[in-house]
Amino acid sequence: MAGREHDVILCPMQKIAIVDFGGQYTHLIARRIRQLGVYSEIVFPGSDPTALQDAIGVIFSGGPFSVYSDEAPKTHPGWFELDIPLLGLCYGHQIINARLGGEVKRGDQSEFGPAELSPEATHPLFAGLSKRTVVWMSHGDEVVRLPPGFRVIATTRDCPIAAVASDTQRFYGLQFHPEVTHTPEGNRILRNFLEMCGARFEWQVSRYLHDLEAQLREKCRDRKVFLLVSGGVDSTVCFALLNRVLGPEHVLGLHIDNGLMRHRESEEVLAFLRKEGFNNLLVRDAGETFLAALALTCSPEEKRRIIGETFLQVKDAELKRLELNPDDWLLAQGTIYPDTIESGGDGNAAVIKTHHNRVAGVRELLEKGLVIEPLADLYKDEVRELGLLLGIPEKLVWRHPFPGPGLGVRLLCNNEATREIDAELKEQVADFLEGRGFAGEILAVESVGVQGDYRTYAHPCLVRWPAGKEFSWEDLDTLSTTLTNRFRGANRVVLEVGHSQESPYVLVRAHCDRERLELLRRVDEICTSFLYAEKLYSSVWQMPVVLLPLNLGDKPVVVIRPVVSSEAMTARFATLPFSRVRALWDELRMAGVGALLYDITHKPPGTIEWE
Ligand code: XMP
């Protein structure tokens, strides 16, 4: 991938380059293309396209900018000089038109939502499509004049230039989004484009595995590989893969218990690996070291940095203890494709969160070529498929993702006696809620979010469902989205499921210590068992349980964050059966919890984890 800072293991297979203009659906486009059977790779507008190998077509993504704005990403001119088909979607469509001599203008009004498309039936991009078909629009600007050589190939009532083509140059543009499910025949259009690119539809995880094995052997040669096995899906699959390809005598796994694991988080995986005969796996308890290093730290990024660097220190100490020469060993990591993007690892994206496998110490090793990341080009569901191919049991493969820094980023800490909340924000939010018949308040804690592709660190707003009103997730969805759009000082909304007493939420000094970790582990276990018992485990992508530095009376306040997602770059809050959530609250109250809050924020604007 262009801009990647380490040696990438690439398969010599046909690929589609997805040029990322910062749109929220970029990963979705890349996933769709792979699901259709062609390998896809995300690259950046400013990168030199001649560096691309084996690309048979290019797709320009959507993006938040206006094509003439100073903030718009700089596009390398070479993208228009490749002799392969180019398809622009939404902003991508506008940039093609603007750059090649057409004109883009702010439309009379923004268009969001479904529209009925009338496509030119004989155009190969629309082969097999209905005469009239619903497409999803989401744009403010639109193309008003075509570049020379282009013609209109589809219209909607409000958008006369909904799709364009220059068949001789093989340039195409769609104002709508074929990649979203709200465009029911979108996959047909994307498949047609792939056919126009001459795709062989050869991408499969099993084929990739085959190529990957050859390349891993080539890359490692005589060197041995050392892998930190957290017990999560990615590192387990990576460990099994390395063992299969290189042989156990060339691989050493180390599971570091950092004291931040969930109850039984890694036991099952370690038991499985042992049972499978992987005797090259060491386990070290380094809980004390991690907790001492975290001590009074409260800033989320600082916690992430400390946890990531401590992993490296413990690893180095272990290599030394085992008298292994670090020069003979490569470090392997189970990093997957989306991981590098949000850590700002591509050089363009803003840092939302530094993942534990992207801290400075790891970056240095990457620069020296001492790190291999066999899964770095795969999405989570592809990693799972690979895991099944490698014989890892379904139950382990389908476990929810668990972040490397573990409970360390689910245990919010605080050093301050009080924290002032902007009075204007408090008042405006109170008025806003009252106007909609809700009660609520801004909480004194803060959490990480992502808005307009940038990191935010702001307050959650707590809302209470009005007594006597019939419960509705739709109303809460609208309330949450409107509130976070309107008030920049609030990046999350939480619904109060229940509270144990009528008293205010009070900020308390709280750190990453054993006592709080034990409490979070217990609460988390209750919540996870609830998901299994209610048969809801597989209907959510993940459900972080977060302990806040807030008390109600003298009791702790807990948040659940169930989300549905396909690759965690975007997510929607999950709507669990609310009567069952109330039953969960009863259980938590019995366990000594003061209040249960339910996070009703999508991503964006709230990230999945709170830190
Ligand atoms: P966010 O919180 O950024 O999380 O919306 C997206 C997904 O990534 C997981 N996550 C991590 N995974 N190391 C990891 O391996 C990390 O440092 C890390 N931080 C977040 C998170 O659980 C979610 O699935």
mmCIF file of C-alpha atoms in Angstrom, residues 38-405:
data_model
loop_
_atom_site.group_PDB
_atom_site.id
_atom_site.type_symbol
_atom_site.label_atom_id
_atom_site.label_comp_id
_atom_site.label_asym_id
_atom_site.label_seq_id
_atom_site.Cartn_x
_atom_site.Cartn_y
_atom_site.Cartn_z
ATOM 1 C CA VAL A 38 -11.269 -8.599 -6.466
ATOM 2 C CA TYR A 39 -8.481 -7.513 -4.124
ATOM 3 C CA SER A 40 -8.688 -3.822 -3.179
ATOM 4 C CA GLU A 41 -6.265 -1.456 -1.577
ATOM 5 C CA ILE A 42 -6.801 2.023 -0.150
ATOM 6 C CA VAL A 43 -4.362 4.676 -1.334
ATOM 7 C CA PHE A 44 -4.151 8.445 -0.970
ATOM 8 C CA PRO A 45 -4.930 11.114 -3.564
ATOM 9 C CA GLY A 46 -1.463 12.681 -3.400
ATOM 10 C CA SER A 47 0.417 9.414 -3.849
ATOM 11 C CA ASP A 48 2.100 8.583 -7.141
ATOM 12 C CA PRO A 49 -0.095 6.088 -9.010
ATOM 13 C CA THR A 50 2.803 4.759 -11.053
ATOM 14 C CA ALA A 51 3.969 3.045 -7.851
ATOM 15 C CA LEU A 52 0.847 0.873 -8.010
ATOM 16 C CA GLN A 53 1.314 -2.611 -9.317
ATOM 17 C CA ASP A 54 -1.299 -4.925 -10.754
ATOM 18 C CA ALA A 55 -4.101 -2.331 -10.580
ATOM 19 C CA ILE A 56 -6.806 -3.000 -13.135
ATOM 20 C CA GLY A 57 -9.039 -0.090 -12.136
ATOM 21 C CA VAL A 58 -9.323 2.899 -9.834
ATOM 22 C CA ILE A 59 -12.217 4.125 -7.699
ATOM 23 C CA PHE A 60 -12.289 7.660 -6.276
ATOM 24 C CA SER A 61 -14.155 7.695 -2.947
ATOM 25 C CA GLY A 62 -16.520 10.317 -1.603
ATOM 26 C CA GLY A 63 -15.229 13.027 0.689
ATOM 27 C CA PRO A 64 -16.335 15.851 2.972
ATOM 28 C CA PHE A 65 -14.861 18.732 0.952
ATOM 29 C CA SER A 66 -15.913 20.964 -1.865
ATOM 30 C CA VAL A 67 -13.749 20.346 -4.955
ATOM 31 C CA TYR A 68 -12.620 23.991 -5.208
ATOM 32 C CA SER A 69 -11.922 24.384 -1.462
ATOM 33 C CA ASP A 70 -8.371 24.984 -0.218
ATOM 34 C CA GLU A 71 -8.805 22.097 2.199
ATOM 35 C CA ALA A 72 -9.569 19.590 -0.555
ATOM 36 C CA PRO A 73 -6.857 16.910 -0.730
ATOM 37 C CA LYS A 74 -4.245 17.483 -3.452
ATOM 38 C CA THR A 75 -4.722 14.925 -6.199
ATOM 39 C CA HIS A 76 -1.697 13.606 -8.092
ATOM 40 C CA PRO A 77 -2.237 14.380 -11.823
ATOM 41 C CA GLY A 78 -1.079 10.864 -12.670
ATOM 42 C CA TRP A 79 -4.444 9.467 -11.539
ATOM 43 C CA PHE A 80 -5.946 10.794 -14.773
ATOM 44 C CA GLU A 81 -3.200 9.370 -16.976
ATOM 45 C CA LEU A 82 -3.469 5.676 -16.193
ATOM 46 C CA ASP A 83 -4.718 3.516 -18.990
ATOM 47 C CA ILE A 84 -7.252 1.701 -16.819
ATOM 48 C CA PRO A 85 -10.908 2.448 -15.996
ATOM 49 C CA LEU A 86 -11.597 5.122 -13.373
ATOM 50 C CA LEU A 87 -14.862 5.373 -11.440
ATOM 51 C CA GLY A 88 -15.661 8.364 -9.225
ATOM 52 C CA LEU A 89 -18.288 8.157 -6.489
ATOM 53 C CA CYS A 90 -19.965 11.317 -5.155
ATOM 54 C CA TYR A 91 -17.009 13.648 -4.394
ATOM 55 C CA GLY A 92 -14.930 11.359 -6.627
ATOM 56 C CA HIS A 93 -17.407 11.987 -9.466
ATOM 57 C CA GLN A 94 -17.204 15.743 -8.866
ATOM 58 C CA ILE A 95 -13.415 15.820 -8.805
ATOM 59 C CA ILE A 96 -13.211 13.943 -12.128
ATOM 60 C CA ASN A 97 -15.591 16.431 -13.716
ATOM 61 C CA ALA A 98 -13.927 19.491 -12.175
ATOM 62 C CA ARG A 99 -10.392 18.410 -13.057
ATOM 63 C CA LEU A 100 -11.156 17.495 -16.649
ATOM 64 C CA GLY A 101 -12.843 20.769 -17.607
ATOM 65 C CA GLY A 102 -16.418 20.505 -16.323
ATOM 66 C CA GLU A 103 -18.003 22.553 -13.551
ATOM 67 C CA VAL A 104 -19.256 21.740 -10.062
ATOM 68 C CA LYS A 105 -21.571 24.023 -8.093
ATOM 69 C CA ARG A 106 -23.315 24.068 -4.758
ATOM 70 C CA GLY A 107 -26.752 22.597 -5.563
ATOM 71 C CA ASP A 108 -29.944 24.540 -4.839
ATOM 72 C CA GLN A 109 -30.318 22.276 -1.882
ATOM 73 C CA SER A 110 -28.381 19.373 -0.377
ATOM 74 C CA GLU A 111 -29.709 15.953 -1.325
ATOM 75 C CA PHE A 112 -29.623 13.225 1.312
ATOM 76 C CA GLY A 113 -31.469 9.957 1.053
ATOM 77 C CA PRO A 114 -33.091 7.781 -1.593
ATOM 78 C CA ALA A 115 -33.673 8.946 -5.169
ATOM 79 C CA GLU A 116 -35.041 7.144 -8.214
ATOM 80 C CA LEU A 117 -32.444 6.703 -10.944
ATOM 81 C CA SER A 118 -33.174 6.318 -14.664
ATOM 82 C CA PRO A 119 -30.050 4.689 -16.095
ATOM 83 C CA GLU A 120 -29.157 4.326 -19.787
ATOM 84 C CA ALA A 121 -30.126 0.683 -20.252
ATOM 85 C CA THR A 122 -27.481 -0.100 -22.851
ATOM 86 C CA HIS A 123 -24.505 1.263 -20.923
ATOM 87 C CA PRO A 124 -22.301 -1.603 -19.643
ATOM 88 C CA LEU A 125 -22.043 0.056 -16.209
ATOM 89 C CA PHE A 126 -25.785 -0.463 -15.840
ATOM 90 C CA ALA A 127 -26.112 -3.907 -17.459
ATOM 91 C CA GLY A 128 -28.818 -5.976 -15.790
ATOM 92 C CA LEU A 129 -30.205 -3.027 -13.815
ATOM 93 C CA SER A 130 -33.921 -2.252 -13.450
ATOM 94 C CA LYS A 131 -35.283 0.519 -15.666
ATOM 95 C CA ARG A 132 -35.802 2.607 -12.567
ATOM 96 C CA THR A 133 -33.812 1.869 -9.474
ATOM 97 C CA VAL A 134 -33.366 3.425 -6.053
ATOM 98 C CA VAL A 135 -29.981 4.965 -5.266
ATOM 99 C CA TRP A 136 -28.609 6.674 -2.158
ATOM 100 C CA MET A 137 -27.674 10.342 -2.481
ATOM 101 C CA SER A 138 -25.657 12.318 0.054
ATOM 102 C CA HIS A 139 -24.274 15.558 -1.364
ATOM 103 C CA GLY A 140 -24.421 19.341 -1.308
ATOM 104 C CA ASP A 141 -22.466 20.105 -4.502
ATOM 105 C CA GLU A 142 -23.275 18.771 -7.944
ATOM 106 C CA VAL A 143 -21.859 18.697 -11.469
ATOM 107 C CA VAL A 144 -23.508 21.374 -13.651
ATOM 108 C CA ARG A 145 -21.349 21.230 -16.810
ATOM 109 C CA LEU A 146 -19.612 18.202 -18.317
ATOM 110 C CA PRO A 147 -15.992 18.044 -19.417
ATOM 111 C CA PRO A 148 -15.306 17.540 -23.154
ATOM 112 C CA GLY A 149 -15.883 13.941 -24.256
ATOM 113 C CA PHE A 150 -18.307 13.127 -21.403
ATOM 114 C CA ARG A 151 -22.045 12.461 -21.598
ATOM 115 C CA VAL A 152 -24.833 11.871 -19.099
ATOM 116 C CA ILE A 153 -25.766 8.197 -18.636
ATOM 117 C CA ALA A 154 -28.285 8.475 -15.776
ATOM 118 C CA THR A 155 -30.537 11.071 -14.190
ATOM 119 C CA THR A 156 -32.786 11.432 -11.181
ATOM 120 C CA ARG A 157 -35.597 13.948 -10.767
ATOM 121 C CA ASP A 158 -33.446 16.359 -8.735
ATOM 122 C CA CYS A 159 -30.081 15.508 -10.227
ATOM 123 C CA PRO A 160 -29.910 15.774 -14.027
ATOM 124 C CA ILE A 161 -26.245 14.718 -14.048
ATOM 125 C CA ALA A 162 -26.466 11.669 -11.768
ATOM 126 C CA ALA A 163 -23.987 9.560 -13.771
ATOM 127 C CA VAL A 164 -21.500 10.404 -16.520
ATOM 128 C CA ALA A 165 -19.179 8.535 -18.843
ATOM 129 C CA SER A 166 -16.348 9.156 -21.237
ATOM 130 C CA ASP A 167 -16.259 5.718 -22.831
ATOM 131 C CA THR A 168 -13.176 6.388 -24.931
ATOM 132 C CA GLN A 169 -11.106 7.384 -21.866
ATOM 133 C CA ARG A 170 -12.935 4.826 -19.686
ATOM 134 C CA PHE A 171 -13.755 7.482 -17.039
ATOM 135 C CA TYR A 172 -17.065 7.174 -15.181
ATOM 136 C CA GLY A 173 -18.733 9.127 -12.394
ATOM 137 C CA LEU A 174 -21.738 8.478 -10.146
ATOM 138 C CA GLN A 175 -23.193 11.204 -7.944
ATOM 139 C CA PHE A 176 -24.764 8.531 -5.707
ATOM 140 C CA HIS A 177 -23.260 5.819 -3.490
ATOM 141 C CA PRO A 178 -23.504 2.299 -5.000
ATOM 142 C CA GLU A 179 -21.501 0.906 -2.033
ATOM 143 C CA VAL A 180 -24.201 1.413 0.621
ATOM 144 C CA THR A 181 -27.011 -1.063 1.191
ATOM 145 C CA HIS A 182 -29.531 1.733 0.616
ATOM 146 C CA THR A 183 -28.643 1.416 -3.087
ATOM 147 C CA PRO A 184 -30.185 -2.046 -3.581
ATOM 148 C CA GLU A 185 -28.637 -2.619 -7.033
ATOM 149 C CA GLY A 186 -25.330 -0.978 -6.091
ATOM 150 C CA ASN A 187 -23.401 -4.251 -6.070
ATOM 151 C CA ARG A 188 -24.567 -4.933 -9.625
ATOM 152 C CA ILE A 189 -23.084 -1.574 -10.733
ATOM 153 C CA LEU A 190 -19.791 -2.254 -8.934
ATOM 154 C CA ARG A 191 -19.639 -5.738 -10.415
ATOM 155 C CA ASN A 192 -20.250 -4.291 -13.896
ATOM 156 C CA PHE A 193 -17.389 -1.850 -13.317
ATOM 157 C CA LEU A 194 -15.114 -4.731 -12.301
ATOM 158 C CA GLU A 195 -16.077 -6.584 -15.467
ATOM 159 C CA MET A 196 -15.266 -3.484 -17.500
ATOM 160 C CA CYS A 197 -11.846 -3.552 -15.815
ATOM 161 C CA GLY A 198 -11.313 -7.128 -17.007
ATOM 162 C CA ALA A 199 -11.463 -8.598 -13.497
ATOM 163 C CA ARG A 200 -10.786 -12.324 -13.090
ATOM 164 C CA PHE A 201 -12.642 -12.411 -9.726
ATOM 165 C CA GLU A 202 -9.862 -14.412 -8.109
ATOM 166 C CA TRP A 203 -9.648 -12.878 -4.637
ATOM 167 C CA GLN A 204 -10.362 -15.438 -1.944
ATOM 168 C CA VAL A 205 -8.896 -15.756 1.509
ATOM 169 C CA SER A 206 -7.799 -19.329 0.702
ATOM 170 C CA ARG A 207 -5.875 -18.169 -2.361
ATOM 171 C CA TYR A 208 -4.404 -15.304 -0.361
ATOM 172 C CA LEU A 209 -3.288 -17.758 2.309
ATOM 173 C CA HIS A 210 -1.454 -19.730 -0.315
ATOM 174 C CA ASP A 211 0.428 -16.661 -1.609
ATOM 175 C CA LEU A 212 0.989 -15.349 1.895
ATOM 176 C CA GLU A 213 2.672 -18.566 2.963
ATOM 177 C CA ALA A 214 5.191 -18.316 0.130
ATOM 178 C CA GLN A 215 5.909 -14.689 0.892
ATOM 179 C CA LEU A 216 6.288 -15.220 4.626
ATOM 180 C CA ARG A 217 8.858 -17.954 3.982
ATOM 181 C CA GLU A 218 10.734 -15.669 1.631
ATOM 182 C CA LYS A 219 10.605 -12.753 4.059
ATOM 183 C CA CYS A 220 11.724 -14.639 7.158
ATOM 184 C CA ARG A 221 14.356 -16.873 5.544
ATOM 185 C CA ASP A 222 16.679 -17.916 8.389
ATOM 186 C CA ARG A 223 15.311 -15.509 10.939
ATOM 187 C CA LYS A 224 13.028 -16.554 13.756
ATOM 188 C CA VAL A 225 9.847 -14.805 14.719
ATOM 189 C CA PHE A 226 8.738 -13.586 18.105
ATOM 190 C CA LEU A 227 5.056 -12.816 18.557
ATOM 191 C CA LEU A 228 3.155 -11.250 21.420
ATOM 192 C CA VAL A 229 0.006 -13.361 21.687
ATOM 193 C CA SER A 230 -2.648 -11.347 23.503
ATOM 194 C CA GLY A 231 -5.229 -14.072 23.075
ATOM 195 C CA GLY A 232 -7.418 -11.894 20.868
ATOM 196 C CA VAL A 233 -8.639 -13.127 17.478
ATOM 197 C CA ASP A 234 -5.928 -11.386 15.443
ATOM 198 C CA SER A 235 -2.891 -12.501 17.427
ATOM 199 C CA THR A 236 -4.255 -16.051 17.751
ATOM 200 C CA VAL A 237 -4.737 -16.336 13.996
ATOM 201 C CA CYS A 238 -1.310 -14.795 13.411
ATOM 202 C CA PHE A 239 0.338 -17.276 15.789
ATOM 203 C CA ALA A 240 -1.374 -20.277 14.203
ATOM 204 C CA LEU A 241 -0.398 -18.992 10.738
ATOM 205 C CA LEU A 242 3.262 -18.465 11.628
ATOM 206 C CA ASN A 243 3.474 -21.901 13.208
ATOM 207 C CA ARG A 244 2.007 -23.510 10.135
ATOM 208 C CA VAL A 245 4.221 -21.640 7.692
ATOM 209 C CA LEU A 246 7.544 -21.435 9.513
ATOM 210 C CA GLY A 247 7.290 -24.395 11.846
ATOM 211 C CA PRO A 248 7.187 -24.152 15.662
ATOM 212 C CA GLU A 249 10.975 -24.270 15.971
ATOM 213 C CA HIS A 250 11.144 -20.868 14.221
ATOM 214 C CA VAL A 251 8.369 -19.210 16.196
ATOM 215 C CA LEU A 252 8.126 -18.155 19.810
ATOM 216 C CA GLY A 253 4.919 -16.764 21.282
ATOM 217 C CA LEU A 254 4.755 -14.744 24.453
ATOM 218 C CA HIS A 255 1.522 -14.019 26.230
ATOM 219 C CA ILE A 256 2.030 -11.090 28.581
ATOM 220 C CA ASP A 257 -0.637 -10.854 31.223
ATOM 221 C CA ASN A 258 -0.722 -7.083 31.640
ATOM 222 C CA GLY A 259 -3.261 -7.165 34.452
ATOM 223 C CA LEU A 260 -5.703 -5.416 32.104
ATOM 224 C CA MET A 261 -7.340 -8.528 30.692
ATOM 225 C CA ARG A 262 -10.991 -9.423 31.130
ATOM 226 C CA HIS A 263 -12.093 -12.346 33.228
ATOM 227 C CA ARG A 264 -10.948 -15.489 31.397
ATOM 228 C CA GLU A 265 -10.153 -13.319 28.320
ATOM 229 C CA SER A 266 -7.159 -15.347 27.270
ATOM 230 C CA GLU A 267 -7.529 -18.579 29.236
ATOM 231 C CA GLU A 268 -9.655 -20.300 26.633
ATOM 232 C CA VAL A 269 -7.361 -19.332 23.791
ATOM 233 C CA LEU A 270 -4.245 -20.367 25.648
ATOM 234 C CA ALA A 271 -5.895 -23.666 26.556
ATOM 235 C CA PHE A 272 -6.780 -24.224 22.903
ATOM 236 C CA LEU A 273 -3.250 -23.429 21.727
ATOM 237 C CA ARG A 274 -1.789 -25.791 24.314
ATOM 238 C CA LYS A 275 -4.263 -28.476 23.378
ATOM 239 C CA GLU A 276 -3.275 -28.083 19.735
ATOM 240 C CA GLY A 277 0.275 -28.829 20.751
ATOM 241 C CA PHE A 278 1.738 -25.340 20.488
ATOM 242 C CA ASN A 279 4.432 -25.736 23.097
ATOM 243 C CA ASN A 280 6.270 -22.658 21.872
ATOM 244 C CA LEU A 281 4.100 -20.280 23.871
ATOM 245 C CA LEU A 282 5.342 -18.664 27.074
ATOM 246 C CA VAL A 283 3.117 -16.871 29.564
ATOM 247 C CA ARG A 284 4.408 -14.032 31.774
ATOM 248 C CA ASP A 285 2.551 -12.214 34.504
ATOM 249 C CA ALA A 286 3.590 -8.570 34.250
ATOM 250 C CA GLY A 287 0.525 -7.024 35.895
ATOM 251 C CA GLU A 288 2.600 -5.216 38.553
ATOM 252 C CA THR A 289 4.861 -3.628 35.936
ATOM 253 C CA PHE A 290 1.928 -2.312 33.900
ATOM 254 C CA LEU A 291 -0.002 -0.983 36.880
ATOM 255 C CA ALA A 292 3.103 0.730 38.277
ATOM 256 C CA ALA A 293 3.760 2.338 34.880
ATOM 257 C CA LEU A 294 0.171 3.577 34.608
ATOM 258 C CA ALA A 295 -0.025 4.787 38.252
ATOM 259 C CA LEU A 296 -1.664 8.236 38.190
ATOM 260 C CA THR A 297 -1.947 8.599 34.408
ATOM 261 C CA CYS A 298 -5.314 9.857 33.202
ATOM 262 C CA SER A 299 -4.843 11.006 29.598
ATOM 263 C CA PRO A 300 -6.068 8.339 27.160
ATOM 264 C CA GLU A 301 -3.218 8.794 24.675
ATOM 265 C CA GLU A 302 -0.655 8.723 27.481
ATOM 266 C CA LYS A 303 -2.178 5.484 28.797
ATOM 267 C CA ARG A 304 -2.024 3.967 25.321
ATOM 268 C CA ARG A 305 1.593 5.034 24.902
ATOM 269 C CA ILE A 306 2.593 3.610 28.297
ATOM 270 C CA ILE A 307 0.836 0.306 27.692
ATOM 271 C CA GLY A 308 2.365 -0.092 24.210
ATOM 272 C CA GLU A 309 5.891 0.754 25.377
ATOM 273 C CA THR A 310 5.604 -1.481 28.453
ATOM 274 C CA PHE A 311 4.732 -4.399 26.186
ATOM 275 C CA LEU A 312 8.021 -3.796 24.364
ATOM 276 C CA GLN A 313 10.014 -3.502 27.607
ATOM 277 C CA VAL A 314 8.608 -6.738 28.992
ATOM 278 C CA LYS A 315 9.276 -8.431 25.656
ATOM 279 C CA ASP A 316 12.916 -7.212 25.645
ATOM 280 C CA ALA A 317 13.405 -8.344 29.238
ATOM 281 C CA GLU A 318 12.040 -11.735 28.302
ATOM 282 C CA LEU A 319 14.343 -12.051 25.272
ATOM 283 C CA LYS A 320 17.244 -11.184 27.558
ATOM 284 C CA ARG A 321 16.156 -13.656 30.210
ATOM 285 C CA LEU A 322 15.972 -16.362 27.561
ATOM 286 C CA GLU A 323 19.367 -15.244 26.219
ATOM 287 C CA LEU A 324 17.984 -14.806 22.725
ATOM 288 C CA ASN A 325 19.920 -12.493 20.429
ATOM 289 C CA PRO A 326 17.451 -9.740 19.328
ATOM 290 C CA ASP A 327 19.219 -9.537 15.927
ATOM 291 C CA ASP A 328 18.132 -13.069 15.084
ATOM 292 C CA TRP A 329 14.483 -12.382 15.752
ATOM 293 C CA LEU A 330 11.797 -10.504 13.881
ATOM 294 C CA LEU A 331 8.850 -9.145 15.817
ATOM 295 C CA ALA A 332 5.516 -10.281 14.413
ATOM 296 C CA GLN A 333 2.278 -8.419 15.133
ATOM 297 C CA GLY A 334 -1.339 -9.270 14.418
ATOM 298 C CA THR A 335 -2.069 -5.772 13.056
ATOM 299 C CA ILE A 336 -5.019 -5.755 10.643
ATOM 300 C CA TYR A 337 -5.886 -3.369 7.820
ATOM 301 C CA PRO A 338 -8.036 -0.726 9.552
ATOM 302 C CA ASP A 339 -5.665 -0.605 12.591
ATOM 303 C CA THR A 340 -3.029 1.445 10.816
ATOM 304 C CA ILE A 341 -5.454 4.067 9.512
ATOM 305 C CA GLU A 342 -6.791 5.352 12.838
ATOM 306 C CA SER A 343 -3.320 5.460 14.366
ATOM 307 C CA GLY A 344 -2.428 7.953 11.608
ATOM 308 C CA GLY A 345 -0.050 5.289 10.321
ATOM 309 C CA ASP A 346 -0.478 6.206 6.679
ATOM 310 C CA GLY A 347 0.903 9.710 7.124
ATOM 311 C CA ASN A 348 -2.334 11.401 6.020
ATOM 312 C CA ALA A 349 -5.014 10.399 8.465
ATOM 313 C CA ALA A 350 -5.343 12.275 11.747
ATOM 314 C CA VAL A 351 -4.397 10.354 14.882
ATOM 315 C CA ILE A 352 -7.670 9.347 16.503
ATOM 316 C CA LYS A 353 -6.055 6.811 18.843
ATOM 317 C CA THR A 354 -2.596 5.330 18.920
ATOM 318 C CA HIS A 355 -3.073 1.596 18.786
ATOM 319 C CA HIS A 356 -0.788 -0.368 21.073
ATOM 320 C CA ASN A 357 1.000 -1.818 18.040
ATOM 321 C CA ARG A 358 1.796 1.630 16.616
ATOM 322 C CA VAL A 359 3.616 3.304 19.549
ATOM 323 C CA ALA A 360 6.994 4.981 18.861
ATOM 324 C CA GLY A 361 9.063 1.924 19.835
ATOM 325 C CA VAL A 362 7.196 -0.251 17.337
ATOM 326 C CA ARG A 363 7.475 2.397 14.630
ATOM 327 C CA GLU A 364 11.253 2.403 15.074
ATOM 328 C CA LEU A 365 11.371 -1.365 14.643
ATOM 329 C CA LEU A 366 9.103 -1.064 11.597
ATOM 330 C CA GLU A 367 11.468 1.463 10.042
ATOM 331 C CA LYS A 368 14.368 -0.925 10.557
ATOM 332 C CA GLY A 369 12.406 -3.666 8.780
ATOM 333 C CA LEU A 370 12.317 -5.792 11.951
ATOM 334 C CA VAL A 371 8.550 -6.234 12.104
ATOM 335 C CA ILE A 372 6.300 -8.490 10.060
ATOM 336 C CA GLU A 373 2.550 -8.096 10.014
ATOM 337 C CA PRO A 374 1.055 -10.962 8.003
ATOM 338 C CA LEU A 375 -2.547 -9.788 8.513
ATOM 339 C CA ALA A 376 -1.929 -6.115 7.733
ATOM 340 C CA ASP A 377 -3.886 -6.248 4.474
ATOM 341 C CA LEU A 378 -6.936 -8.060 5.848
ATOM 342 C CA TYR A 379 -10.219 -6.955 7.329
ATOM 343 C CA LYS A 380 -11.535 -8.551 10.500
ATOM 344 C CA ASP A 381 -13.982 -10.873 8.749
ATOM 345 C CA GLU A 382 -11.188 -12.030 6.422
ATOM 346 C CA VAL A 383 -8.967 -12.696 9.459
ATOM 347 C CA ARG A 384 -11.802 -14.771 10.891
ATOM 348 C CA GLU A 385 -12.154 -16.715 7.638
ATOM 349 C CA LEU A 386 -8.409 -17.320 7.674
ATOM 350 C CA GLY A 387 -8.677 -18.496 11.290
ATOM 351 C CA LEU A 388 -11.300 -21.061 10.307
ATOM 352 C CA LEU A 389 -9.115 -22.241 7.405
ATOM 353 C CA LEU A 390 -6.306 -22.723 9.921
ATOM 354 C CA GLY A 391 -8.542 -24.881 12.095
ATOM 355 C CA ILE A 392 -9.257 -22.448 14.931
ATOM 356 C CA PRO A 393 -12.660 -23.276 16.462
ATOM 357 C CA GLU A 394 -15.653 -21.078 15.574
ATOM 358 C CA LYS A 395 -16.199 -20.024 19.168
ATOM 359 C CA LEU A 396 -12.720 -18.505 19.380
ATOM 360 C CA VAL A 397 -12.793 -17.014 15.906
ATOM 361 C CA TRP A 398 -16.100 -15.248 16.527
ATOM 362 C CA ARG A 399 -15.163 -13.730 19.867
ATOM 363 C CA HIS A 400 -15.692 -9.975 20.070
ATOM 364 C CA PRO A 401 -12.613 -7.873 19.356
ATOM 365 C CA PHE A 402 -10.767 -6.789 22.495
ATOM 366 C CA PRO A 403 -8.361 -3.832 22.265
ATOM 367 C CA GLY A 404 -4.649 -4.342 22.925
ATOM 368 C CA PRO A 405 -4.593 -1.866 25.845
#
